[in-house]
N, CA, C and O of each residue as an XYZ file, in Angstrom:
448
protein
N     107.017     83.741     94.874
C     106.157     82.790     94.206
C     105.183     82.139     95.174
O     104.024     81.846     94.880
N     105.783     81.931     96.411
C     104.588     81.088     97.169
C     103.702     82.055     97.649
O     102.574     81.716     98.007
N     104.207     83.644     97.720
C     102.873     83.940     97.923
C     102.033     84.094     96.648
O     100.946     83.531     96.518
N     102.514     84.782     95.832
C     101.815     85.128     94.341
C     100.677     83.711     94.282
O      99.508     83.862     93.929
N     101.251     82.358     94.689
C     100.583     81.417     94.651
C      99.348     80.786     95.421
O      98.629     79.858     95.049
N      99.271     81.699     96.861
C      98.597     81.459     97.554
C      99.234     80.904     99.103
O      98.782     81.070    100.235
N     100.064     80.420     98.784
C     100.919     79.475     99.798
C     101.440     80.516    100.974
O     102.665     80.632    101.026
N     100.673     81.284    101.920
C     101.065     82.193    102.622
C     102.053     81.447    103.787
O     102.972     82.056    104.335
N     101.690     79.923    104.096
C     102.761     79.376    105.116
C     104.258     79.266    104.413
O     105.297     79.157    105.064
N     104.187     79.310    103.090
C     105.425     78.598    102.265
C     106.026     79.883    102.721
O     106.988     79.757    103.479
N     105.581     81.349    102.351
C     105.986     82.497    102.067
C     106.888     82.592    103.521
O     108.111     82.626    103.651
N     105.791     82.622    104.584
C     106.699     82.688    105.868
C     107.960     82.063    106.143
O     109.031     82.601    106.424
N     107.604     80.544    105.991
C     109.056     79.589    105.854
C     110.151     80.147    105.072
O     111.288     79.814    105.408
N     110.005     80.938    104.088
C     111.295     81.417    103.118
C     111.450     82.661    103.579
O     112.455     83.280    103.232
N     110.557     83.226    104.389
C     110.893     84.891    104.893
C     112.104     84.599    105.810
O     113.261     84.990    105.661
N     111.348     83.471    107.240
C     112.313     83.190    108.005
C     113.626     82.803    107.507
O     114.537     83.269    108.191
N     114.026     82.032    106.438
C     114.986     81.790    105.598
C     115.994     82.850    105.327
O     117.206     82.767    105.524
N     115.299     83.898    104.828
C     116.137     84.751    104.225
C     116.410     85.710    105.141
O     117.538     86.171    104.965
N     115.626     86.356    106.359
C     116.248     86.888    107.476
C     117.658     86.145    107.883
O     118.722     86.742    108.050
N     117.442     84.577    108.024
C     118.736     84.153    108.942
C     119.689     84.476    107.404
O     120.746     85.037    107.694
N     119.574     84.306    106.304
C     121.056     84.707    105.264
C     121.641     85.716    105.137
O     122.787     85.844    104.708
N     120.856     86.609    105.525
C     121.122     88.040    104.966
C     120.411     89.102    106.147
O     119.491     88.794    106.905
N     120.949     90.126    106.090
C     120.141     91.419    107.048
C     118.775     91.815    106.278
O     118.597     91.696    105.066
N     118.107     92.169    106.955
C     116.494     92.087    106.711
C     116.321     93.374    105.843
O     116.302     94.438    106.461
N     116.271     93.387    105.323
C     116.190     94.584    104.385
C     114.639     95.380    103.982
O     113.561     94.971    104.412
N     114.825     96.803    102.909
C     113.348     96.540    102.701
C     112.405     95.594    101.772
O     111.192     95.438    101.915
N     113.165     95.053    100.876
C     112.409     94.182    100.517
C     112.102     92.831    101.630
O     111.015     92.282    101.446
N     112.845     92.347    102.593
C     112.324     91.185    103.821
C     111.067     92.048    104.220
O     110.162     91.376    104.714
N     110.877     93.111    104.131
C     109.997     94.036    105.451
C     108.756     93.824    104.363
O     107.696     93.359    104.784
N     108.878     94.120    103.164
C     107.688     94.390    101.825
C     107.292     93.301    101.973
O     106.075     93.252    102.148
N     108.022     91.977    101.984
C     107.434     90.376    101.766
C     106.305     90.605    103.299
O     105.075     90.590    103.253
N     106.970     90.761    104.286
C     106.673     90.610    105.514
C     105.285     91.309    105.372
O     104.190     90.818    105.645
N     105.550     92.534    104.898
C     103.795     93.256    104.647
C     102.802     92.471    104.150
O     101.845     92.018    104.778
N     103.130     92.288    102.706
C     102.318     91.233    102.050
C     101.538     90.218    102.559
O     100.395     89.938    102.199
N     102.447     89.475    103.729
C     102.103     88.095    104.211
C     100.923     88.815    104.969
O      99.848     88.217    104.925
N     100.957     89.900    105.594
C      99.757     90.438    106.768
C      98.721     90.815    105.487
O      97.641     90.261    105.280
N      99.186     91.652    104.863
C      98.506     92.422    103.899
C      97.075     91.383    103.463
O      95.884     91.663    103.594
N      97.753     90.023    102.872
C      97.293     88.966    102.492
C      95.834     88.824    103.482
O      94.684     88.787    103.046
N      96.270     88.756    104.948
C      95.630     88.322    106.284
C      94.563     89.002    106.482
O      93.516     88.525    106.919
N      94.795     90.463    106.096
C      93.991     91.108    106.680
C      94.250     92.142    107.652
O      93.501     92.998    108.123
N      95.642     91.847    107.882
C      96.362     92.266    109.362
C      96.801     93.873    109.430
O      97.905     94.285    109.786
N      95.519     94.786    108.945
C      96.526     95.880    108.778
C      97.104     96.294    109.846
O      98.296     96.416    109.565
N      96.929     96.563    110.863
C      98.285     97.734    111.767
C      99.311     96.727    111.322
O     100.145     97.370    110.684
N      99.709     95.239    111.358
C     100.795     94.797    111.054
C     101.534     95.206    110.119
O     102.664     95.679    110.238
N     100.270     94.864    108.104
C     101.199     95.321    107.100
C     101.547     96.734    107.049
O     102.604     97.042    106.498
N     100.769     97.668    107.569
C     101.223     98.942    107.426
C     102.743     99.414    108.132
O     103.567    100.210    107.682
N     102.780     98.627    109.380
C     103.425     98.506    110.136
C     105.298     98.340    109.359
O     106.198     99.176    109.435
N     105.329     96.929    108.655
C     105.709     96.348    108.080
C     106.262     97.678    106.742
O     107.382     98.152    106.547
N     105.020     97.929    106.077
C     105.380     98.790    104.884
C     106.180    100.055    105.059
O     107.028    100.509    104.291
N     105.732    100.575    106.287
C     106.231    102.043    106.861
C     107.973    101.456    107.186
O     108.936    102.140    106.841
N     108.105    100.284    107.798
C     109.720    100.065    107.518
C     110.308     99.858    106.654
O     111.524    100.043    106.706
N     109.603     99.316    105.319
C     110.238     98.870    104.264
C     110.810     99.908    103.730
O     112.009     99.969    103.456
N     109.573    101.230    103.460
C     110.160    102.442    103.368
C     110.890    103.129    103.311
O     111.257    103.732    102.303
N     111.635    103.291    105.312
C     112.069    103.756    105.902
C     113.730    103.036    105.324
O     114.683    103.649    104.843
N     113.654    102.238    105.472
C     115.082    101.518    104.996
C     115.010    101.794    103.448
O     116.145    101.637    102.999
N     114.201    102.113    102.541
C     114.060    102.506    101.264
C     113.046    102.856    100.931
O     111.990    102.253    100.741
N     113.557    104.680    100.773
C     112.044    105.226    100.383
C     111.732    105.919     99.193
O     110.957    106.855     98.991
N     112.766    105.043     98.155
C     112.118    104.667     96.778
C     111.251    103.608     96.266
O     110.885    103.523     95.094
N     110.860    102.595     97.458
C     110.181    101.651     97.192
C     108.815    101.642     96.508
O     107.969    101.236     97.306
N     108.332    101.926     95.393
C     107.486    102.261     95.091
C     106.410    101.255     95.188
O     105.323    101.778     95.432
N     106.385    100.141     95.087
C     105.213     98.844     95.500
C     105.027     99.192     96.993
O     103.861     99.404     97.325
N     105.918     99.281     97.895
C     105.558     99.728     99.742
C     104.820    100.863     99.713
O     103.707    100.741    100.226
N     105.125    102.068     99.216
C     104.385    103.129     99.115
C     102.597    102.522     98.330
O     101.591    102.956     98.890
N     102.484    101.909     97.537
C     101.855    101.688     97.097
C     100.474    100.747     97.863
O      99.267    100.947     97.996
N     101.589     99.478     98.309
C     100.871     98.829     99.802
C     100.311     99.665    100.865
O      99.326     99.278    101.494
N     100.754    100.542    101.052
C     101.190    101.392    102.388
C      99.183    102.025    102.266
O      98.250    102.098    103.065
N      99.366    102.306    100.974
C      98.478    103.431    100.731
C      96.939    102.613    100.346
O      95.884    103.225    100.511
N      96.950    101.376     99.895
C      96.082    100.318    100.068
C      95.536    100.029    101.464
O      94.344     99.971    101.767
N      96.802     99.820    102.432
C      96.326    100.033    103.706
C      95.498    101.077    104.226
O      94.572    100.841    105.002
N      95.843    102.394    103.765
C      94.993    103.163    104.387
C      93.185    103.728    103.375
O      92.230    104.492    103.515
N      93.684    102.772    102.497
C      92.189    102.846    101.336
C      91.492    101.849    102.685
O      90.341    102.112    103.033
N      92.139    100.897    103.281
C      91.496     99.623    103.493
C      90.550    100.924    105.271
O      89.344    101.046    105.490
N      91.301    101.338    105.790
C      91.323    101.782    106.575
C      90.765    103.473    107.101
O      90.868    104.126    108.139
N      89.915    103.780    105.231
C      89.360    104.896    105.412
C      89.606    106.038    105.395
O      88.761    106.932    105.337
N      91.176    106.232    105.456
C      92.162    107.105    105.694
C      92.564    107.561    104.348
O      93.751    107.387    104.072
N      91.660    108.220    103.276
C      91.481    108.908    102.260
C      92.607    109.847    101.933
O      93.273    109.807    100.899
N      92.779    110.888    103.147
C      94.125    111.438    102.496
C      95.056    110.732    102.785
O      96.002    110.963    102.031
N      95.305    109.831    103.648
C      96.534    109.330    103.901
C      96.808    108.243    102.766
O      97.928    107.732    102.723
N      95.750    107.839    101.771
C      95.918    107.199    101.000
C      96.647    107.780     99.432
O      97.535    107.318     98.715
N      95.666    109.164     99.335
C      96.040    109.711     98.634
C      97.732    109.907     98.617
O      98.559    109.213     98.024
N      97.904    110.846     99.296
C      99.502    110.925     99.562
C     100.696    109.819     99.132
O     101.806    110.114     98.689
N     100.090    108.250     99.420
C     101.012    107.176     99.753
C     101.136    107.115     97.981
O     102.139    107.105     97.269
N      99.579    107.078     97.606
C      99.553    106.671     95.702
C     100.500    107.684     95.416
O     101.486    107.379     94.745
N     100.335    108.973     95.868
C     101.118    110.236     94.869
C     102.569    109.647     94.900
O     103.069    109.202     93.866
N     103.261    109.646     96.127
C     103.938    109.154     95.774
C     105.014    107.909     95.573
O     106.186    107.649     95.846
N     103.653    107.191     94.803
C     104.322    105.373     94.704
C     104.738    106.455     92.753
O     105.660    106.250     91.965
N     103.403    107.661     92.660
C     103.371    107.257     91.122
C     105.103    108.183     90.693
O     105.733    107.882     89.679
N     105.465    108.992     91.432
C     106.525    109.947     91.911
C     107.155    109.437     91.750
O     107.774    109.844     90.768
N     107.750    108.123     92.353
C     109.188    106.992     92.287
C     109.017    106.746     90.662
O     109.807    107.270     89.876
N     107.959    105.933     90.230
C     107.199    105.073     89.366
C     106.410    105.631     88.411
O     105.235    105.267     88.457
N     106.781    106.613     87.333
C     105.414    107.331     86.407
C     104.887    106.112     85.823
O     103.813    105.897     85.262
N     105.835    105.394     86.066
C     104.620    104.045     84.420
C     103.875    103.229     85.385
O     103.304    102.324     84.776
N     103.546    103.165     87.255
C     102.981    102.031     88.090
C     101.666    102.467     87.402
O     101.211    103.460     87.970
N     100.797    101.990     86.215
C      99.778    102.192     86.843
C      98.752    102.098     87.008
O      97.856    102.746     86.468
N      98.622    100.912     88.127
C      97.675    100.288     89.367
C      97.925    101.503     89.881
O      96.894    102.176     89.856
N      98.863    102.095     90.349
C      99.202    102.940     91.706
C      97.889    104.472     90.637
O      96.689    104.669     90.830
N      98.617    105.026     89.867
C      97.433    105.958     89.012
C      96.224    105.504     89.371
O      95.628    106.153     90.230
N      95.897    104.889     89.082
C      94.277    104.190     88.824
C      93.567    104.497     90.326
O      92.464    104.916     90.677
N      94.576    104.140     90.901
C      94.125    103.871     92.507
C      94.239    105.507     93.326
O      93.403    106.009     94.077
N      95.446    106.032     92.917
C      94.990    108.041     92.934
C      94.138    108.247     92.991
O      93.482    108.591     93.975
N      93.789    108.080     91.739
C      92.081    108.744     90.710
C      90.828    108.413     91.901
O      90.029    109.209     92.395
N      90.997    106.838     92.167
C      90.164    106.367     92.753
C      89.977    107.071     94.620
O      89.052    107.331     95.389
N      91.068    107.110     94.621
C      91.359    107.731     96.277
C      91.157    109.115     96.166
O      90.826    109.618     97.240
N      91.259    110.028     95.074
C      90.398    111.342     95.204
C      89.657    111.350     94.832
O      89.251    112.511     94.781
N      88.725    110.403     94.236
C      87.149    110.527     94.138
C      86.772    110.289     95.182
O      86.376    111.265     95.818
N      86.717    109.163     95.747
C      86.636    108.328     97.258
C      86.567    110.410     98.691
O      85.623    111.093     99.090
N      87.892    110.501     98.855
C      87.930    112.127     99.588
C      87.196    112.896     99.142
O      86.735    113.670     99.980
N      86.602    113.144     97.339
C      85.253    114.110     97.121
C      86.147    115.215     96.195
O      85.730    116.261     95.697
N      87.719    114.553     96.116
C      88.102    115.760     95.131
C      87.776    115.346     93.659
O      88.763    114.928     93.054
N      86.898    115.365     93.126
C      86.572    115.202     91.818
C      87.328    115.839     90.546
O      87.401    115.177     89.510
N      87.887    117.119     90.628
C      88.777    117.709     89.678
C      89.819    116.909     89.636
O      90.086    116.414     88.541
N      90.833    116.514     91.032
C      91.890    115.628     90.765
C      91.618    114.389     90.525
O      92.526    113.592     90.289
């Protein structure tokens, strides 16, 4: 909520929170993206997303982030790939569809 809200310091204060309760999981790592994501900070959120992943790589919103990052970053197929498969975990995400479509027009594949 505090980020959804804007409140990116609140978000941190409850990240740190929930690291010390619990082992950091991929959702701590997804929040953790977000907060950069938010910033601007990509090598961070990507950074961030590629672990969330890695500790769960059904995460379909990280895949999804992941692949925003690399829209942000120019990296066309690498974007492509991340949407394919957020939509793979997720047939009904779809922002993540929309954003495919958009990431192979963007690379010049127009048929897909």
């Amino acid at each position: 909520l505090y980020l959804e809200n804007g409140d990116i310091a609140g978000a941190e204060n409850y990240l740190v929170k929930a690291e010390t309760a619990e082992k950091a999981g991929a959702e701590i790592e997804f929040l953790r993206g977000m907060i950069y994501f938010k910033r601007n900070e990509n090598a961070s959120a990507l950074a961030a997303f590629e672990k969330s992943i890695k500790l769960d790589p059904n995460f379909a919103e990280a895949h999804y982030y992941r692949a925003a990052i690399f829209d942000r970053l120019k990296r066309d197929t690498e974007a492509v790939a991340s949407y394919g498969e957020a939509v793979l975990i997720d047939p009904k995400f779809s922002p993540a569809w929309f954003d495919l479509a958009v990431a192979h027009y963007n690379a010049g594949r127009y048929e897909e």
